[in-house]
């Protein structure tokens, strides 16, 4: 079994995009679009929230087999959602494991992959939270620099006014 790809969701939910590939013949799959509709295994998982186990992709009648998988000689695949925790119901995408070898994936394989996808979802959420925190820290640093600049300007103005006032009131002038 190969964990072949993580599939992210396009902004309009019309397609999934392959965000990583593993040992694909003929190059990398970084920019491949796969259907997100009910007629593809990944789309079915995405639309229904159900895991998809397909042990005979070439004979599959529930879905069309994505061209990418057919070209790679993939015979069986599992698709599970990469779920979000507290950030709403929209999943991050679909995690797919597939194999060019004949055999059978079973519910235990799907459960294992779903558990891994859950961990992946937590890691993605953590990465998003870290990015938001870094953005907030960068904004705070910008505000601190701006505030420091304004305080310096204000103090410079006060010093200038004090010098003018000192000249006006000086008995030696």
Short mmCIF file of N, CA, C and O in Angstrom, two decimals, residues 134-152:
data_model
loop_
_atom_site.label_atom_id
_atom_site.label_comp_id
_atom_site.label_asym_id
_atom_site.label_seq_id
_atom_site.Cartn_x
_atom_site.Cartn_y
_atom_site.Cartn_z
N UNK A 134 1.97 33.89 14.45
CA UNK A 134 3.11 34.63 13.89
C UNK A 134 2.65 35.92 13.23
O UNK A 134 3.29 36.96 13.37
N UNK A 135 1.51 35.86 12.55
CA UNK A 135 0.96 37.07 11.93
C UNK A 135 0.62 38.11 13.00
O UNK A 135 0.90 39.30 12.83
N UNK A 136 0.03 37.66 14.11
CA UNK A 136 -0.30 38.57 15.20
C UNK A 136 0.96 39.16 15.83
O UNK A 136 1.01 40.36 16.15
N UNK A 137 1.99 38.33 15.99
CA UNK A 137 3.25 38.83 16.55
C UNK A 137 3.91 39.84 15.62
O UNK A 137 4.45 40.85 16.08
N UNK A 138 3.86 39.57 14.33
CA UNK A 138 4.42 40.51 13.35
C UNK A 138 3.66 41.84 13.39
O UNK A 138 4.26 42.92 13.33
N UNK A 139 2.34 41.76 13.50
CA UNK A 139 1.51 42.98 13.57
C UNK A 139 1.82 43.74 14.86
O UNK A 139 1.93 44.98 14.84
N UNK A 140 1.98 43.02 15.96
CA UNK A 140 2.32 43.66 17.23
C UNK A 140 3.67 44.37 17.13
O UNK A 140 3.82 45.50 17.61
N UNK A 141 4.64 43.73 16.50
CA UNK A 141 5.95 44.35 16.32
C UNK A 141 5.84 45.61 15.47
O UNK A 141 6.48 46.63 15.77
N UNK A 142 5.03 45.57 14.42
CA UNK A 142 4.81 46.74 13.58
C UNK A 142 4.19 47.87 14.39
O UNK A 142 4.63 49.02 14.32
N UNK A 143 3.16 47.54 15.19
CA UNK A 143 2.52 48.57 16.01
C UNK A 143 3.49 49.14 17.04
O UNK A 143 3.47 50.35 17.31
N UNK A 144 4.32 48.30 17.60
CA UNK A 144 5.31 48.76 18.59
C UNK A 144 6.30 49.72 17.93
O UNK A 144 6.63 50.77 18.50
N UNK A 145 6.77 49.37 16.74
CA UNK A 145 7.69 50.27 16.02
C UNK A 145 7.01 51.60 15.70
O UNK A 145 7.61 52.67 15.85
N UNK A 146 5.76 51.53 15.25
CA UNK A 146 5.02 52.74 14.91
C UNK A 146 4.81 53.60 16.16
O UNK A 146 4.97 54.82 16.12
N UNK A 147 4.44 52.97 17.26
CA UNK A 147 4.22 53.70 18.50
C UNK A 147 5.53 54.35 18.97
O UNK A 147 5.54 55.51 19.39
N UNK A 148 6.62 53.62 18.88
CA UNK A 148 7.92 54.16 19.26
C UNK A 148 8.27 55.37 18.41
O UNK A 148 8.75 56.40 18.92
N UNK A 149 8.02 55.27 17.13
CA UNK A 149 8.30 56.37 16.20
C UNK A 149 7.46 57.60 16.58
O UNK A 149 7.97 58.73 16.62
N UNK A 150 6.19 57.39 16.87
CA UNK A 150 5.31 58.51 17.22
C UNK A 150 5.72 59.13 18.56
O UNK A 150 5.66 60.35 18.72
N UNK A 151 6.11 58.30 19.52
CA UNK A 151 6.57 58.83 20.81
C UNK A 151 7.83 59.67 20.61
O UNK A 151 7.96 60.77 21.16
N UNK A 152 8.76 59.19 19.79
CA UNK A 152 9.98 59.96 19.50
C UNK A 152 9.63 61.30 18.86
O UNK A 152 10.19 62.35 19.21
#
